[in-house]
Short mmCIF file of C-alpha atoms in Angstrom, two decimals:
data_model
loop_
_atom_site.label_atom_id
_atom_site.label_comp_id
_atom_site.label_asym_id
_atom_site.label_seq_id
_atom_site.Cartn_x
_atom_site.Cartn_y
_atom_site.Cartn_z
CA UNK A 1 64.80 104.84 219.74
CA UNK A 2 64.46 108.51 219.92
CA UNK A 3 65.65 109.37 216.42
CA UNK A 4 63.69 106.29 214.85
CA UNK A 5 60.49 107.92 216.04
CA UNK A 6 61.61 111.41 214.92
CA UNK A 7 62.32 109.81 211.40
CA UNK A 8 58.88 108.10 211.69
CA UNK A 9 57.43 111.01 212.00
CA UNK A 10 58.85 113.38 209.80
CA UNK A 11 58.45 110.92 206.59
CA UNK A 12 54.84 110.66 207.70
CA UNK A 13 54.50 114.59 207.41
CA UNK A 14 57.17 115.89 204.57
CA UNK A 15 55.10 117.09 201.90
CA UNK A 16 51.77 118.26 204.10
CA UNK A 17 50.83 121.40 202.90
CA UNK A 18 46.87 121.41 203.98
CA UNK A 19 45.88 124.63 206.35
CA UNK A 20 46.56 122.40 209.41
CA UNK A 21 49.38 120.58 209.88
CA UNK A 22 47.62 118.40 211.99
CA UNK A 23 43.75 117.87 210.06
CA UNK A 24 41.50 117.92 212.58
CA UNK A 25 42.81 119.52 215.12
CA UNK A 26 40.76 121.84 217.48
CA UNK A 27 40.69 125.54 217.46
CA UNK A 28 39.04 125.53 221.57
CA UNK A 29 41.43 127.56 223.65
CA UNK A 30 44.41 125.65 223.67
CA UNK A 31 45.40 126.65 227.60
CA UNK A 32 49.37 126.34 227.86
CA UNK A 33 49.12 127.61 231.49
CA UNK A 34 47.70 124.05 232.13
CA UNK A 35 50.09 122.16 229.90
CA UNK A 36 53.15 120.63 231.11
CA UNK A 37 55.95 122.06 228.87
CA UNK A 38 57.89 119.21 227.16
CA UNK A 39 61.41 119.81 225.33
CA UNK A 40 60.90 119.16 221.90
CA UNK A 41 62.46 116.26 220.80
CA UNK A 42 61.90 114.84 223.40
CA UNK A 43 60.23 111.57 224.73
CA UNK A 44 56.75 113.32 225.04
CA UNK A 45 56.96 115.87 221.95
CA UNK A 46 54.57 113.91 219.57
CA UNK A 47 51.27 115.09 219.37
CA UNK A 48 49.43 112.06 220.54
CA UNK A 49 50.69 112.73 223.83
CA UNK A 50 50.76 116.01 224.08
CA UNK A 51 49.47 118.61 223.18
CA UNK A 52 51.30 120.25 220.13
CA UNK A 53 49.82 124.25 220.06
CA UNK A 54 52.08 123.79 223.85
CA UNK A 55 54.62 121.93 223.38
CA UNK A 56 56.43 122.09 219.31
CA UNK A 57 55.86 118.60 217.81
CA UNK A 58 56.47 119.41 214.60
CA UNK A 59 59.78 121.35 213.59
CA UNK A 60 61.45 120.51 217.12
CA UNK A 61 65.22 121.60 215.92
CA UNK A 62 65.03 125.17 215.90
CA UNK A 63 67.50 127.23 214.04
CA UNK A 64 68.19 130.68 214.22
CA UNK A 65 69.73 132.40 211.73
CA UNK A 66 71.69 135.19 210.62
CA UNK A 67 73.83 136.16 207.75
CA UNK A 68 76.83 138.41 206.61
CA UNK A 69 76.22 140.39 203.84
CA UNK A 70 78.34 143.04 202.59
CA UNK A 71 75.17 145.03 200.51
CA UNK A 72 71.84 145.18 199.63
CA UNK A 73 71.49 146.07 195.92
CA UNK A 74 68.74 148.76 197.00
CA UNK A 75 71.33 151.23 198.99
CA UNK A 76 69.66 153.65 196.43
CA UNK A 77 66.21 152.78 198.31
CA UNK A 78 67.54 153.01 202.30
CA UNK A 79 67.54 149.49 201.94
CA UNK A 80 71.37 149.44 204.25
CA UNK A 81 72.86 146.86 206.58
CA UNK A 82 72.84 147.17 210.64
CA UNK A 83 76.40 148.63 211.62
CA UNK A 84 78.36 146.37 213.93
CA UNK A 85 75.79 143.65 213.78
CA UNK A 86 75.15 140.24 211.66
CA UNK A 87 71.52 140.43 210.52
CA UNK A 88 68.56 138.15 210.57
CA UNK A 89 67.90 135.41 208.07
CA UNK A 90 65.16 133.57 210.08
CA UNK A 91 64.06 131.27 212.47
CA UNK A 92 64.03 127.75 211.23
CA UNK A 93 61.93 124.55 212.01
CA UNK A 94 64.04 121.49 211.15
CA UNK A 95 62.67 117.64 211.95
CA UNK A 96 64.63 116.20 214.83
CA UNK A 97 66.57 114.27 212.43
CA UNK A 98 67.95 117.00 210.62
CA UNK A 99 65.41 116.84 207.74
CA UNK A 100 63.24 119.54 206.91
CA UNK A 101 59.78 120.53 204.99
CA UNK A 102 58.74 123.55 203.50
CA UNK A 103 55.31 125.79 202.59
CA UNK A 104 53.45 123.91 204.72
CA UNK A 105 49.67 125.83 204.71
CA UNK A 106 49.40 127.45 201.03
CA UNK A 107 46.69 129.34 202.49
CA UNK A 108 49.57 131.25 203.69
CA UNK A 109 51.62 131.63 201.08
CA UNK A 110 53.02 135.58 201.24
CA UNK A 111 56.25 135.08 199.47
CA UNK A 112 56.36 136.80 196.25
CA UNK A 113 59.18 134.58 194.67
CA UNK A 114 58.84 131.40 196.28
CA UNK A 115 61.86 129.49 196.50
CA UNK A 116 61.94 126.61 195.76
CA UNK A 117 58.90 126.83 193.63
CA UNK A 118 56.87 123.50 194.59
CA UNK A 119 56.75 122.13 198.54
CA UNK A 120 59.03 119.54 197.66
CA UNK A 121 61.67 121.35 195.23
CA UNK A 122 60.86 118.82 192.84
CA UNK A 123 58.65 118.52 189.79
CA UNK A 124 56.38 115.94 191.77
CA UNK A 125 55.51 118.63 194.37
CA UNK A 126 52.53 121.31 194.76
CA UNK A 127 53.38 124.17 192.67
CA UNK A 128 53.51 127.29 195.16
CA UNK A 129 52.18 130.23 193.32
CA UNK A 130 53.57 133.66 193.72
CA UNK A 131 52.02 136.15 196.17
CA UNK A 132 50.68 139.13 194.83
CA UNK A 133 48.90 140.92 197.38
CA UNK A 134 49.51 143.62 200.06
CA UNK A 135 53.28 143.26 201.32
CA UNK A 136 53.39 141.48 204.57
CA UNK A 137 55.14 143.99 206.05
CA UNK A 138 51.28 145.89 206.03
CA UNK A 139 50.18 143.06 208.67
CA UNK A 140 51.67 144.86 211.28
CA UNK A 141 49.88 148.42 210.83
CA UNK A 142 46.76 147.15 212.25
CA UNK A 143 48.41 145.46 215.08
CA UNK A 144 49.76 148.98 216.48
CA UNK A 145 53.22 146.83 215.68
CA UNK A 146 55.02 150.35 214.17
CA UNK A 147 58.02 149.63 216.37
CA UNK A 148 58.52 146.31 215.41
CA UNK A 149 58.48 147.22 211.89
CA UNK A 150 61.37 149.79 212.78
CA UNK A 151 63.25 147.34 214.43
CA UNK A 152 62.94 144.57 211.49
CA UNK A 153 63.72 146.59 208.77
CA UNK A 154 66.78 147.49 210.62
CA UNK A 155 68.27 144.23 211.51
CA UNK A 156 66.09 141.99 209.06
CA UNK A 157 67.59 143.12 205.87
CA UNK A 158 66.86 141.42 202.49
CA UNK A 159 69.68 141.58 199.18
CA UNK A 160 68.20 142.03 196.04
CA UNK A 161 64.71 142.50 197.17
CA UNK A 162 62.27 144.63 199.16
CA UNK A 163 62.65 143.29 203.18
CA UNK A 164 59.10 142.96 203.18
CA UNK A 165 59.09 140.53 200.27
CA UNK A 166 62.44 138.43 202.54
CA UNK A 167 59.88 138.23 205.60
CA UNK A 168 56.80 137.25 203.49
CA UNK A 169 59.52 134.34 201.99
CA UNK A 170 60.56 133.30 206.01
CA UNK A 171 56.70 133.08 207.28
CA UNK A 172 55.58 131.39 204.12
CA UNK A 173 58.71 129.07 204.06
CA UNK A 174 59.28 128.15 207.47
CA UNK A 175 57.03 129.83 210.08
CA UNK A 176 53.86 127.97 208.69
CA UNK A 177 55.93 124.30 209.28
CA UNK A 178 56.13 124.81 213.62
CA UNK A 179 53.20 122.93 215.30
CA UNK A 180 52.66 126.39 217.75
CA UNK A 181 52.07 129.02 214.86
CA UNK A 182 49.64 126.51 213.46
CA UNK A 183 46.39 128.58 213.12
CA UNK A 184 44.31 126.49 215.66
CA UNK A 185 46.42 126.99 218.59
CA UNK A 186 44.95 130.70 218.10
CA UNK A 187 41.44 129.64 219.41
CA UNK A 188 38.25 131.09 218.40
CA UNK A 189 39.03 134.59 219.25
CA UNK A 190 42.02 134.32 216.50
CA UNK A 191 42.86 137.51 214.33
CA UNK A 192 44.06 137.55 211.00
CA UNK A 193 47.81 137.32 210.98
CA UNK A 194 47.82 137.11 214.64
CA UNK A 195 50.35 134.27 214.09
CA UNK A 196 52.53 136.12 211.77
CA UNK A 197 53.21 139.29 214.13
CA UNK A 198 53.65 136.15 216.65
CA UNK A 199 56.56 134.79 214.35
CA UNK A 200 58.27 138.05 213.61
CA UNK A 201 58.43 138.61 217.40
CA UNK A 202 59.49 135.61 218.41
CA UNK A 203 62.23 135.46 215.51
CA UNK A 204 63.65 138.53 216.18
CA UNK A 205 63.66 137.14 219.95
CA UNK A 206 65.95 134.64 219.12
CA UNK A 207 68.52 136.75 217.15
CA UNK A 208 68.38 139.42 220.10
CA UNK A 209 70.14 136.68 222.76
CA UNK A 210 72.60 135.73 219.39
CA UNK A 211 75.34 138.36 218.96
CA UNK A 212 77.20 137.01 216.79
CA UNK A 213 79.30 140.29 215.96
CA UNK A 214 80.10 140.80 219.56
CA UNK A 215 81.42 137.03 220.45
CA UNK A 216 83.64 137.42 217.39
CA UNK A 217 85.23 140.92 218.48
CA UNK A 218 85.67 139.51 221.78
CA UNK A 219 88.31 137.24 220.77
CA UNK A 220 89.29 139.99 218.07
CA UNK A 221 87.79 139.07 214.93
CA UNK A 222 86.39 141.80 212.70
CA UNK A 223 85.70 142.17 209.54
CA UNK A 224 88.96 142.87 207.23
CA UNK A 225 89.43 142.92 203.50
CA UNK A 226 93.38 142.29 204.51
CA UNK A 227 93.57 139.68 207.78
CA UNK A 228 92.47 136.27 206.78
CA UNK A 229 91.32 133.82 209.34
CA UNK A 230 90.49 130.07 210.06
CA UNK A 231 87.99 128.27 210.47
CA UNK A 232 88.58 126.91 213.89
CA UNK A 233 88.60 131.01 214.88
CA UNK A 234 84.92 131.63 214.45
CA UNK A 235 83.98 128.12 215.48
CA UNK A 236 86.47 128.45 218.69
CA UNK A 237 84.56 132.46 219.56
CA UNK A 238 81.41 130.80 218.90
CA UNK A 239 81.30 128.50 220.85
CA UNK A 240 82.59 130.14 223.58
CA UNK A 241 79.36 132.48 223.48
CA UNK A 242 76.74 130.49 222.27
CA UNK A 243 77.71 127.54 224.54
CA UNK A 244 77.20 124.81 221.68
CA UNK A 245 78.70 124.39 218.14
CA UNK A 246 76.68 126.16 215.03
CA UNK A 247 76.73 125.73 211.60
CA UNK A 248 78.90 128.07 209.94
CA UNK A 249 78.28 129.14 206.01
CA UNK A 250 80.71 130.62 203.46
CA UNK A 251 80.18 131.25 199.82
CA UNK A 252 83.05 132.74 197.63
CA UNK A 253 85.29 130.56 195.29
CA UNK A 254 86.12 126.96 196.64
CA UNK A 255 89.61 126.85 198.46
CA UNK A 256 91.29 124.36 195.84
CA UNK A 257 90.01 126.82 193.16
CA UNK A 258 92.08 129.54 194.61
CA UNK A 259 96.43 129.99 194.44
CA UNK A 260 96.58 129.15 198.01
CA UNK A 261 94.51 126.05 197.82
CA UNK A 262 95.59 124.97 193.89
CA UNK A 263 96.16 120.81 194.21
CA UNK A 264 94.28 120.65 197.72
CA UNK A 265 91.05 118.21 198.37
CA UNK A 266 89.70 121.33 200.86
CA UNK A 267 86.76 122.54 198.34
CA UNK A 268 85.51 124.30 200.92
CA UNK A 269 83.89 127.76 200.38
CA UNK A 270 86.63 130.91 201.37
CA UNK A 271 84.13 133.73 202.23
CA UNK A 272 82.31 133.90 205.51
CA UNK A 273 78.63 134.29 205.29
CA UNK A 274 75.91 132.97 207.64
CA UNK A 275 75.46 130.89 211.12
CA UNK A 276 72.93 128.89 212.40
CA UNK A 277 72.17 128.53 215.80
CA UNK A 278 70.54 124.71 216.47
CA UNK A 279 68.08 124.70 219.55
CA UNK A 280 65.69 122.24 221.26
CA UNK A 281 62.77 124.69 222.92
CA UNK A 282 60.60 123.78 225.84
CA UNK A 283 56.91 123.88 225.43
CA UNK A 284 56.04 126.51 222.86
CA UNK A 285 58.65 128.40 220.69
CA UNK A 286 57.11 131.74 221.37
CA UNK A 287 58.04 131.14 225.23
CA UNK A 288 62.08 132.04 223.99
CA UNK A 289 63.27 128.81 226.20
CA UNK A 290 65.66 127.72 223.58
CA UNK A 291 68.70 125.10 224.88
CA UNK A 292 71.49 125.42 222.92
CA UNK A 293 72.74 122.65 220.87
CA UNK A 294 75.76 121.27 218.30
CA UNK A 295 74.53 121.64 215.19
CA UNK A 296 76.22 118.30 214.70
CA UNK A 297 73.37 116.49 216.70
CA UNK A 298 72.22 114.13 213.96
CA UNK A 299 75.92 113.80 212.69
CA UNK A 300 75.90 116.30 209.61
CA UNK A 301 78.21 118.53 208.67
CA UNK A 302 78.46 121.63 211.17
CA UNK A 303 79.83 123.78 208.00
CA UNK A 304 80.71 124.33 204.60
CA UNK A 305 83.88 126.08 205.03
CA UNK A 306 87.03 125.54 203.89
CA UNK A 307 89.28 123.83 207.01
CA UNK A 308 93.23 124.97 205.79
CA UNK A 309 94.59 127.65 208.19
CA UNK A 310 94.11 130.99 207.31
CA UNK A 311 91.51 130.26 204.43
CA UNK A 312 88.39 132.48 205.29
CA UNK A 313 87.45 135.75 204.57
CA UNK A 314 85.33 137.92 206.83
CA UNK A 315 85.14 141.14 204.45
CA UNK A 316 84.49 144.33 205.10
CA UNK A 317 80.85 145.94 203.87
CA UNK A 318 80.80 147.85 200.87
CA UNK A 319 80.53 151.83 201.75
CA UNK A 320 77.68 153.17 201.81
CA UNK A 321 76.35 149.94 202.59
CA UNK A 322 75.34 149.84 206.59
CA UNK A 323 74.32 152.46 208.98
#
């Protein structure tokens, strides 16, 4: 009954891309001290019952992310990789059934190369224009934030592109679709970008209590451009630290397109690259009381890896590359 509501719900609000996510919703003081906390997902997580700037109604499956990247492209710039660490991708909000919206209040829309380029990723949706003002990494100046922005453009590195332009594509993309970053749960005392410096915090919260590079040396897997690995090696470590199953990512040529895998049906990809870490949160997702879950939960895939023994990849960085 539980997922039929969640699936209710989400098909009711895929596509909502209005400066609220719920229209009409009050910006009084929304006082969470007198809230009961509810896990999203849960029985009481829908916003007639409770309410949603407390408790997150909206993108209740929370992933963090993280990715393994072996350059930047801007090296050239200081633009390097965090040594002996995975770095951030984001912090997702997915439906409770697995689905997922996007861009959902173009009033703030700070991604310079939105991706895709309409809120649906079809021609049918709102086109989502290009940001061209200040980089969002300038929010944090007035907020005294200098330390944060140390720490982020340490761990929250972007390929290809500036890292502010990467964090103005996560807020934009993501942080604008969780019911507690919504901008009337900021009351009438709100200050511009108050929620964004809110997100970035509460992001790089999640990825601090996520080491992924540690619970893989513990059961001695580093990165090698010699030792292959398998797949149930980095699911077997991570679960082991994280307590649940995540999704685990790899790009690279498909298994069957390589010698070892010629005539095989395992197109999986060969070259490690990102995990995500599924959640359920209790009460609001800037509280950090994440429960950790499979990311199987809705019965997808938990990976696009290839499966054969001794398939993967975990490469070493490029030199020059990390610090």
């Amino acid at each position: 009954m539980q997922l039929l509501a969640a699936t209710a719900v989400s098909s009711m609000l895929v596509g909502v891309s209005q400066a609220s996510l719920y229209p009409g919703q009050s910006n009084f003081n929304h006082t969470c001290a007198l809230q009961t906390p509810f896990l999203s997902c849960s029985a009481n997580a829908y916003p007639n019952i409770t309410d949603s700037c407390c408790t997150e109604t909206y993108g209740g499956l929370v992933l963090s992310t993280q990715l393994w990247n072996t350059y930047t492209g801007l090296e050239s710039q200081g633009q390097v990789l965090p040594k002996d660490s995975w770095s951030l991708h984001g912090l997702w909000p997915d439906f409770c059934n697995g689905s997922y919206t996007q861009y959902c209040d173009l009033s703030r829309q700070y991604d310079p190369l939105p991706s895709p380029n309409t809120t649906t990723g079809t021609p049918s949706g709102t086109p989502i224009k290009p940001y061209n003002g200040s980089s969002i990494s300038t929010f944090l100046a007035p907020f005294g934030k200098f330390d944060l922005l140390a720490y982020m453009n340490k761990f929250w590195i972007a390929q290809a592109q500036p890292n502010g332009d990467f964090w103005g594509h996560e807020f934009s993309k993501h942080g604008t679709c969780y019911s507690t970053f919504n901008l009337p749960c900021y009351g009438p005392m709100y200050r511009k970008h108050e929620e964004v410096i809110d997100f970035f915090e509460t992001a790089i919260s999640y990825y601090e209590t996520l080491p992924t590079w540690t619970w893989l040396g513990a059961q001695g897997i580093y990165p090698s451009n010699s030792t292959t690995y398998s797949l149930i090696d980095f699911q077997s470590a991570l679960v082991k630290g994280f307590g649940a199953l995540p999704y685990i990512a790899c790009s690279g040529p498909k298994y069957n397109a390589t010698a070892a895998g010629n005539g095989t049906l395992d197109n999986g990809g060969t070259v490690l690259s990102e995990v995500w870490y599924y959640h359920h949160v209790l009460g609001r997702v800037q509280a950090r009381h994440g429960v950790p879950i499979n990311a199987s939960i809705n019965g997808g895939s938990v990976g696009n890896c290839a499966k054969a023994k001794g398939a993967l990849k975990y490469p070493v960085r490029t030199v020059g590359s990390e610090v």
